[in-house]
Amino acid sequence: MVGAGQLARMTHQAAIALGQSLRILAERPDDGAALVAADVQVGHHTDLEALRRFAKGCEVVTFDHEHVPPDHLRTLAAEGVPLLPGPDALLYAQDKRAMRERLTGLDMPAPRWAPVSTMDDLVAFADRVGWPVVLKASRGGYDGKGVWVVGSAAEAVEVVGSPTPLIVEEKVPLVRELAAVVARSPFGQVSAWPVVETVQRDGICVEVLAPAPNLPDDRAVQAQEMAIRIATELGVVGILAVELFDTGKEMLVNELAMRPHNSGHWTIDGSITSQFEQHLRAVLDYPLGATTALAPATCMANVLGGASGGMAFDERLHHMFAAEPTAKVHLYGKSVRPGRKIGHVTVLGETFDDVRARAARAARWLSDAAE
Amino acid sequence: MVGAGQLARMTHQAAIALGQSLRILAERPDDGAALVAADVQVGHHTDLEALRRFAKGCEVVTFDHEHVPPDHLRTLAAEGVPLLPGPDALLYAQDKRAMRERLTGLDMPAPRWAPVSTMDDLVAFADRVGWPVVLKASRGGYDGKGVWVVGSAAEAVEVVGSPTPLIVEEKVPLVRELAAVVARSPFGQVSAWPVVETVQRDGICVEVLAPAPNLPDDRAVQAQEMAIRIATELGVVGILAVELFDTGKEMLVNELAMRPHNSGHWTIDGSITSQFEQHLRAVLDYPLGATTALAPATCMANVLGGASGGMAFDERLHHMFAAEPTAKVHLYGKSVRPGRKIGHVTVLGETFDDVRARAARAARWLSDAAE
């Protein structure tokens, strides 16, 4: 796996159960996955030589993130390195303009959008859909970075004047956000987890509710079918997460990710097969596992670095374990910085009121040392 | 963790979620846990210098097996190495005579027993309880090794003539075997999982049913109380597994283990907190996690090396995944040898008929490449 963040760290846990050994390409020896895996190479994912050395002897190479340059991916593929997902699929998770063009071609419901090179492009689009609009860097954005909501031409001047390739999207009046996560194998088998609701704060996912509360069955199936169709049409292998805007009337595709995704972390504790195991089964072309949820209501809450109240992290962990013995904690081996995702907690139960309260309380102990 | 077998391998998985890094003392670099952990030292658990080097810098040292010589443990403890469980507790998992004497002192229900040095000792005991009797090596036995059922003095001559210290026990007319698994922290908190039934074949546990089917609630509580009392009286820290003979009338203590135990493997997939996480929480003195079962019926089946029908292991795994998408597989990174435990599978469901059938089928695919 290229990249050694928390996704690689949790994939390594899943690899162990499958009798596998995950090789990791880490930027730094203290990256989260590098701290816990046996077979770690240090090198940068933009260094073609480092990628070549890393790939030598790997049965298959897969990814913790989308940041390997597409040209490197094509070079490696041409040299016979087995990359999954492959460069042709992965491009649609790397390049928002390519993704929007492709999904438009598939008639997938999506926000209205346009490529933007000049202020004239932007103003013409906004005149059509109305301000505010959402500017997005076509490449490299994540967790709210590379996204600008602009209410007027004046507010957009700096972004549009930069050399970053951009697209613009209408600002959809959404009720909530959903995610449909599926996995696809080279054989063509696809499996879907229950559709989840993702609760965002400041552009960062803070909570995932599984299955999405009060989502009618036909809408859930529709979202799963959209994700299955995208995975199949784009030739994805491994996990595909489709982030959706739920406007109350329809579901519009927001983003794609082709790797284990934050909206699927609940599956480690809440589903028969976790997204990390499923990603490995998919890229290794094993039959996929059951995606049944283990409880009527599951809540995953991200733990963000916060105000610690002067309390050491280890002491906060003690308090959290004492306060919530049912919370499943997953720590990423990262130092604490404000707003940084340092772990997550998952709680299973019968009702969303209950699991949200317990998960939020556990996450607060770890973030802020507060009840 | 001293020892690098499957218990250390699965403990490492649990350590990752807790944000920890498990250091492993492996006999060989290809031991199951050594293949997947970042911090591995190669050295033998009977080599005091290797143990000393290993322990340096560890917050706490715990164990994958009971085979570290008690004298070494006492030396390390005297030198200030934090060992959990400590030597005084661990002795009762290392030495069956010491265990029997201690539990007799606690008035714990147990088979009648006696130490054996000579044939006269043995014959006197057998005259009292009746043949056949069970001879056990006081130290070093496991999985049926070091246990001899003898029907007459003549059958016992060779064993009693050897230099191995022995005890003898009556052969209890048992209905089935049970196990009560608990964890205890230095603070003194103890938590108990549901009592399980362990199904044995040729002295090896092949299947665990959780919770033990048709065990009346008062008997289950009685078994848990026995385990809690033993853990507390013996000062155990970490997991204590108490193997019990169920005679239909009473429950008698058979063996003790002070480490994650085969009878607790079902907890990885079947309980809120796994025995591996709980062992770490206990030895690190964190509050313990909830031990609730996630399903009404869970079956864990060991995968033993068997007749492969000429089919490569990886192909068997494909068939197993296709046949049983609900089976959770845990492979130990071991080469296949007949009768060797190479992994286990766990199935959750509503009835024991169902989960036993699914687990047995999955285990058969992996052992014998047969439906």
PDB file of N, CA, C and O in Angstrom, chain B residues 225-272:
ATOM      1  N   GLU B 225     -18.046 -16.704  38.621  1.00  0.00           N
ATOM      2  CA  GLU B 225     -17.591 -16.371  39.977  1.00  0.00           C
ATOM      3  C   GLU B 225     -16.343 -17.158  40.361  1.00  0.00           C
ATOM      4  O   GLU B 225     -15.438 -16.632  41.027  1.00  0.00           O
ATOM      5  N   MET B 226     -16.286 -18.435  39.926  1.00  0.00           N
ATOM      6  CA  MET B 226     -15.089 -19.236  40.186  1.00  0.00           C
ATOM      7  C   MET B 226     -13.866 -18.577  39.536  1.00  0.00           C
ATOM      8  O   MET B 226     -12.807 -18.428  40.165  1.00  0.00           O
ATOM      9  N   ALA B 227     -14.041 -18.170  38.271  1.00  0.00           N
ATOM     10  CA  ALA B 227     -12.907 -17.570  37.545  1.00  0.00           C
ATOM     11  C   ALA B 227     -12.505 -16.235  38.167  1.00  0.00           C
ATOM     12  O   ALA B 227     -11.310 -15.929  38.301  1.00  0.00           O
ATOM     13  N   ILE B 228     -13.489 -15.448  38.554  1.00  0.00           N
ATOM     14  CA  ILE B 228     -13.196 -14.147  39.173  1.00  0.00           C
ATOM     15  C   ILE B 228     -12.457 -14.355  40.501  1.00  0.00           C
ATOM     16  O   ILE B 228     -11.481 -13.658  40.802  1.00  0.00           O
ATOM     17  N   ARG B 229     -12.912 -15.344  41.265  1.00  0.00           N
ATOM     18  CA  ARG B 229     -12.265 -15.600  42.560  1.00  0.00           C
ATOM     19  C   ARG B 229     -10.827 -16.075  42.363  1.00  0.00           C
ATOM     20  O   ARG B 229      -9.908 -15.622  43.060  1.00  0.00           O
ATOM     21  N   ILE B 230     -10.613 -16.961  41.406  1.00  0.00           N
ATOM     22  CA  ILE B 230      -9.251 -17.447  41.147  1.00  0.00           C
ATOM     23  C   ILE B 230      -8.359 -16.280  40.696  1.00  0.00           C
ATOM     24  O   ILE B 230      -7.238 -16.118  41.191  1.00  0.00           O
ATOM     25  N   ALA B 231      -8.861 -15.464  39.778  1.00  0.00           N
ATOM     26  CA  ALA B 231      -8.075 -14.328  39.290  1.00  0.00           C
ATOM     27  C   ALA B 231      -7.675 -13.418  40.440  1.00  0.00           C
ATOM     28  O   ALA B 231      -6.540 -12.946  40.532  1.00  0.00           O
ATOM     29  N   THR B 232      -8.621 -13.189  41.344  1.00  0.00           N
ATOM     30  CA  THR B 232      -8.386 -12.266  42.446  1.00  0.00           C
ATOM     31  C   THR B 232      -7.443 -12.878  43.482  1.00  0.00           C
ATOM     32  O   THR B 232      -6.467 -12.252  43.901  1.00  0.00           O
ATOM     33  N   GLU B 233      -7.714 -14.123  43.883  1.00  0.00           N
ATOM     34  CA  GLU B 233      -6.888 -14.780  44.912  1.00  0.00           C
ATOM     35  C   GLU B 233      -5.460 -14.978  44.435  1.00  0.00           C
ATOM     36  O   GLU B 233      -4.510 -14.859  45.211  1.00  0.00           O
ATOM     37  N   LEU B 234      -5.299 -15.306  43.148  1.00  0.00           N
ATOM     38  CA  LEU B 234      -3.958 -15.574  42.624  1.00  0.00           C
ATOM     39  C   LEU B 234      -3.247 -14.295  42.159  1.00  0.00           C
ATOM     40  O   LEU B 234      -2.091 -14.350  41.753  1.00  0.00           O
ATOM     41  N   GLY B 235      -3.969 -13.179  42.175  1.00  0.00           N
ATOM     42  CA  GLY B 235      -3.353 -11.917  41.752  1.00  0.00           C
ATOM     43  C   GLY B 235      -3.025 -11.871  40.274  1.00  0.00           C
ATOM     44  O   GLY B 235      -2.043 -11.261  39.855  1.00  0.00           O
ATOM     45  N   VAL B 236      -3.871 -12.521  39.474  1.00  0.00           N
ATOM     46  CA  VAL B 236      -3.656 -12.512  38.026  1.00  0.00           C
ATOM     47  C   VAL B 236      -3.861 -11.102  37.483  1.00  0.00           C
ATOM     48  O   VAL B 236      -4.783 -10.402  37.900  1.00  0.00           O
ATOM     49  N   VAL B 237      -3.005 -10.685  36.545  1.00  0.00           N
ATOM     50  CA  VAL B 237      -3.270  -9.478  35.756  1.00  0.00           C
ATOM     51  C   VAL B 237      -3.234  -9.872  34.282  1.00  0.00           C
ATOM     52  O   VAL B 237      -2.298 -10.543  33.843  1.00  0.00           O
ATOM     53  N   GLY B 238      -4.282  -9.460  33.559  1.00  0.00           N
ATOM     54  CA  GLY B 238      -4.449  -9.882  32.164  1.00  0.00           C
ATOM     55  C   GLY B 238      -5.555 -10.918  32.094  1.00  0.00           C
ATOM     56  O   GLY B 238      -6.413 -10.990  32.970  1.00  0.00           O
ATOM     57  N   ILE B 239      -5.514 -11.712  31.023  1.00  0.00           N
ATOM     58  CA  ILE B 239      -6.551 -12.729  30.833  1.00  0.00           C
ATOM     59  C   ILE B 239      -6.287 -13.931  31.728  1.00  0.00           C
ATOM     60  O   ILE B 239      -5.148 -14.383  31.852  1.00  0.00           O
ATOM     61  N   LEU B 240      -7.349 -14.460  32.334  1.00  0.00           N
ATOM     62  CA  LEU B 240      -7.320 -15.785  32.971  1.00  0.00           C
ATOM     63  C   LEU B 240      -8.402 -16.629  32.319  1.00  0.00           C
ATOM     64  O   LEU B 240      -9.571 -16.255  32.328  1.00  0.00           O
ATOM     65  N   ALA B 241      -7.991 -17.757  31.734  1.00  0.00           N
ATOM     66  CA  ALA B 241      -8.964 -18.712  31.210  1.00  0.00           C
ATOM     67  C   ALA B 241      -9.006 -19.903  32.151  1.00  0.00           C
ATOM     68  O   ALA B 241      -7.965 -20.486  32.463  1.00  0.00           O
ATOM     69  N   VAL B 242     -10.209 -20.230  32.623  1.00  0.00           N
ATOM     70  CA  VAL B 242     -10.393 -21.382  33.507  1.00  0.00           C
ATOM     71  C   VAL B 242     -11.140 -22.453  32.719  1.00  0.00           C
ATOM     72  O   VAL B 242     -12.304 -22.267  32.358  1.00  0.00           O
ATOM     73  N   GLU B 243     -10.437 -23.548  32.416  1.00  0.00           N
ATOM     74  CA  GLU B 243     -11.086 -24.665  31.721  1.00  0.00           C
ATOM     75  C   GLU B 243     -11.793 -25.521  32.757  1.00  0.00           C
ATOM     76  O   GLU B 243     -11.211 -25.852  33.798  1.00  0.00           O
ATOM     77  N   LEU B 244     -13.039 -25.889  32.456  1.00  0.00           N
ATOM     78  CA  LEU B 244     -13.881 -26.588  33.424  1.00  0.00           C
ATOM     79  C   LEU B 244     -14.431 -27.879  32.829  1.00  0.00           C
ATOM     80  O   LEU B 244     -14.792 -27.927  31.645  1.00  0.00           O
ATOM     81  N   PHE B 245     -14.485 -28.927  33.659  1.00  0.00           N
ATOM     82  CA  PHE B 245     -15.250 -30.132  33.310  1.00  0.00           C
ATOM     83  C   PHE B 245     -16.674 -29.948  33.815  1.00  0.00           C
ATOM     84  O   PHE B 245     -16.886 -29.664  34.995  1.00  0.00           O
ATOM     85  N   ASP B 246     -17.648 -30.128  32.933  1.00  0.00           N
ATOM     86  CA  ASP B 246     -19.053 -30.106  33.332  1.00  0.00           C
ATOM     87  C   ASP B 246     -19.508 -31.563  33.440  1.00  0.00           C
ATOM     88  O   ASP B 246     -19.603 -32.262  32.432  1.00  0.00           O
ATOM     89  N   THR B 247     -19.736 -32.026  34.679  1.00  0.00           N
ATOM     90  CA  THR B 247     -20.122 -33.433  34.879  1.00  0.00           C
ATOM     91  C   THR B 247     -21.635 -33.614  34.811  1.00  0.00           C
ATOM     92  O   THR B 247     -22.139 -34.718  34.978  1.00  0.00           O
ATOM     93  N   GLY B 248     -22.340 -32.500  34.578  1.00  0.00           N
ATOM     94  CA  GLY B 248     -23.799 -32.567  34.619  1.00  0.00           C
ATOM     95  C   GLY B 248     -24.304 -32.215  36.007  1.00  0.00           C
ATOM     96  O   GLY B 248     -25.373 -31.644  36.158  1.00  0.00           O
ATOM     97  N   LYS B 249     -23.469 -32.552  37.023  1.00  0.00           N
ATOM     98  CA  LYS B 249     -23.845 -32.224  38.398  1.00  0.00           C
ATOM     99  C   LYS B 249     -23.044 -31.041  38.926  1.00  0.00           C
ATOM    100  O   LYS B 249     -23.538 -30.221  39.670  1.00  0.00           O
ATOM    101  N   GLU B 250     -21.784 -31.002  38.546  1.00  0.00           N
ATOM    102  CA  GLU B 250     -20.936 -29.916  39.053  1.00  0.00           C
ATOM    103  C   GLU B 250     -19.911 -29.521  37.994  1.00  0.00           C
ATOM    104  O   GLU B 250     -19.780 -30.184  36.964  1.00  0.00           O
ATOM    105  N   MET B 251     -19.222 -28.427  38.272  1.00  0.00           N
ATOM    106  CA  MET B 251     -18.178 -27.942  37.362  1.00  0.00           C
ATOM    107  C   MET B 251     -16.850 -27.994  38.106  1.00  0.00           C
ATOM    108  O   MET B 251     -16.720 -27.414  39.194  1.00  0.00           O
ATOM    109  N   LEU B 252     -15.876 -28.702  37.517  1.00  0.00           N
ATOM    110  CA  LEU B 252     -14.579 -28.921  38.159  1.00  0.00           C
ATOM    111  C   LEU B 252     -13.488 -28.219  37.355  1.00  0.00           C
ATOM    112  O   LEU B 252     -13.476 -28.288  36.125  1.00  0.00           O
ATOM    113  N   VAL B 253     -12.569 -27.565  38.071  1.00  0.00           N
ATOM    114  CA  VAL B 253     -11.481 -26.860  37.369  1.00  0.00           C
ATOM    115  C   VAL B 253     -10.516 -27.876  36.762  1.00  0.00           C
ATOM    116  O   VAL B 253      -9.990 -28.744  37.468  1.00  0.00           O
ATOM    117  N   ASN B 254     -10.279 -27.746  35.461  1.00  0.00           N
ATOM    118  CA  ASN B 254      -9.340 -28.617  34.757  1.00  0.00           C
ATOM    119  C   ASN B 254      -7.971 -27.931  34.635  1.00  0.00           C
ATOM    120  O   ASN B 254      -6.991 -28.417  35.194  1.00  0.00           O
ATOM    121  N   GLU B 255      -7.934 -26.789  33.956  1.00  0.00           N
ATOM    122  CA  GLU B 255      -6.654 -26.115  33.718  1.00  0.00           C
ATOM    123  C   GLU B 255      -6.828 -24.613  33.867  1.00  0.00           C
ATOM    124  O   GLU B 255      -7.934 -24.086  33.705  1.00  0.00           O
ATOM    125  N   LEU B 256      -5.712 -23.907  34.078  1.00  0.00           N
ATOM    126  CA  LEU B 256      -5.676 -22.441  34.056  1.00  0.00           C
ATOM    127  C   LEU B 256      -4.705 -21.969  32.975  1.00  0.00           C
ATOM    128  O   LEU B 256      -3.653 -22.569  32.785  1.00  0.00           O
ATOM    129  N   ALA B 257      -5.062 -20.882  32.295  1.00  0.00           N
ATOM    130  CA  ALA B 257      -4.112 -20.203  31.403  1.00  0.00           C
ATOM    131  C   ALA B 257      -4.168 -18.715  31.726  1.00  0.00           C
ATOM    132  O   ALA B 257      -5.235 -18.169  31.993  1.00  0.00           O
ATOM    133  N   MET B 258      -3.006 -18.085  31.730  1.00  0.00           N
ATOM    134  CA  MET B 258      -2.930 -16.645  32.042  1.00  0.00           C
ATOM    135  C   MET B 258      -2.390 -15.873  30.859  1.00  0.00           C
ATOM    136  O   MET B 258      -1.289 -15.330  30.882  1.00  0.00           O
ATOM    137  N   ARG B 259      -3.182 -15.882  29.805  1.00  0.00           N
ATOM    138  CA  ARG B 259      -2.858 -15.235  28.522  1.00  0.00           C
ATOM    139  C   ARG B 259      -4.118 -15.385  27.682  1.00  0.00           C
ATOM    140  O   ARG B 259      -5.003 -16.164  28.037  1.00  0.00           O
ATOM    141  N   PRO B 260      -4.219 -14.640  26.563  1.00  0.00           N
ATOM    142  CA  PRO B 260      -5.333 -14.900  25.660  1.00  0.00           C
ATOM    143  C   PRO B 260      -5.366 -16.393  25.327  1.00  0.00           C
ATOM    144  O   PRO B 260      -4.312 -17.039  25.214  1.00  0.00           O
ATOM    145  N   HIS B 261      -6.553 -16.946  25.205  1.00  0.00           N
ATOM    146  CA  HIS B 261      -6.732 -18.403  25.165  1.00  0.00           C
ATOM    147  C   HIS B 261      -7.658 -18.781  24.020  1.00  0.00           C
ATOM    148  O   HIS B 261      -8.554 -18.024  23.662  1.00  0.00           O
ATOM    149  N   ASN B 262      -7.427 -19.949  23.474  1.00  0.00           N
ATOM    150  CA  ASN B 262      -8.222 -20.421  22.334  1.00  0.00           C
ATOM    151  C   ASN B 262      -9.735 -20.313  22.601  1.00  0.00           C
ATOM    152  O   ASN B 262     -10.517 -19.999  21.703  1.00  0.00           O
ATOM    153  N   SER B 263     -10.131 -20.540  23.843  1.00  0.00           N
ATOM    154  CA  SER B 263     -11.563 -20.481  24.163  1.00  0.00           C
ATOM    155  C   SER B 263     -12.103 -19.049  24.107  1.00  0.00           C
ATOM    156  O   SER B 263     -13.316 -18.850  24.169  1.00  0.00           O
ATOM    157  N   GLY B 264     -11.209 -18.059  23.939  1.00  0.00           N
ATOM    158  CA  GLY B 264     -11.649 -16.670  23.841  1.00  0.00           C
ATOM    159  C   GLY B 264     -11.506 -16.070  22.451  1.00  0.00           C
ATOM    160  O   GLY B 264     -11.796 -14.881  22.261  1.00  0.00           O
ATOM    161  N   HIS B 265     -11.091 -16.870  21.465  1.00  0.00           N
ATOM    162  CA  HIS B 265     -10.902 -16.309  20.115  1.00  0.00           C
ATOM    163  C   HIS B 265     -12.213 -15.779  19.525  1.00  0.00           C
ATOM    164  O   HIS B 265     -12.210 -14.843  18.710  1.00  0.00           O
ATOM    165  N   TRP B 266     -13.328 -16.379  19.921  1.00  0.00           N
ATOM    166  CA  TRP B 266     -14.630 -15.922  19.417  1.00  0.00           C
ATOM    167  C   TRP B 266     -14.882 -14.449  19.736  1.00  0.00           C
ATOM    168  O   TRP B 266     -15.652 -13.782  19.026  1.00  0.00           O
ATOM    169  N   THR B 267     -14.227 -13.920  20.777  1.00  0.00           N
ATOM    170  CA  THR B 267     -14.499 -12.540  21.203  1.00  0.00           C
ATOM    171  C   THR B 267     -14.011 -11.504  20.192  1.00  0.00           C
ATOM    172  O   THR B 267     -14.468 -10.368  20.215  1.00  0.00           O
ATOM    173  N   ILE B 268     -13.069 -11.869  19.299  1.00  0.00           N
ATOM    174  CA  ILE B 268     -12.600 -10.890  18.304  1.00  0.00           C
ATOM    175  C   ILE B 268     -13.777 -10.398  17.472  1.00  0.00           C
ATOM    176  O   ILE B 268     -13.938  -9.200  17.259  1.00  0.00           O
ATOM    177  N   ASP B 269     -14.576 -11.328  17.005  1.00  0.00           N
ATOM    178  CA  ASP B 269     -15.697 -10.968  16.132  1.00  0.00           C
ATOM    179  C   ASP B 269     -17.029 -10.985  16.859  1.00  0.00           C
ATOM    180  O   ASP B 269     -17.989 -10.409  16.374  1.00  0.00           O
ATOM    181  N   GLY B 270     -17.081 -11.666  18.017  1.00  0.00           N
ATOM    182  CA  GLY B 270     -18.372 -11.942  18.632  1.00  0.00           C
ATOM    183  C   GLY B 270     -18.688 -11.135  19.873  1.00  0.00           C
ATOM    184  O   GLY B 270     -19.798 -11.235  20.397  1.00  0.00           O
ATOM    185  N   SER B 271     -17.757 -10.310  20.350  1.00  0.00           N
ATOM    186  CA  SER B 271     -17.986  -9.551  21.577  1.00  0.00           C
ATOM    187  C   SER B 271     -17.546  -8.104  21.358  1.00  0.00           C
ATOM    188  O   SER B 271     -16.689  -7.826  20.517  1.00  0.00           O
ATOM    189  N   ILE B 272     -18.127  -7.188  22.119  1.00  0.00           N
ATOM    190  CA  ILE B 272     -17.735  -5.782  21.999  1.00  0.00           C
ATOM    191  C   ILE B 272     -16.220  -5.647  22.171  1.00  0.00           C
ATOM    192  O   ILE B 272     -15.550  -5.017  21.367  1.00  0.00           O
TER     193      ILE B 272
END
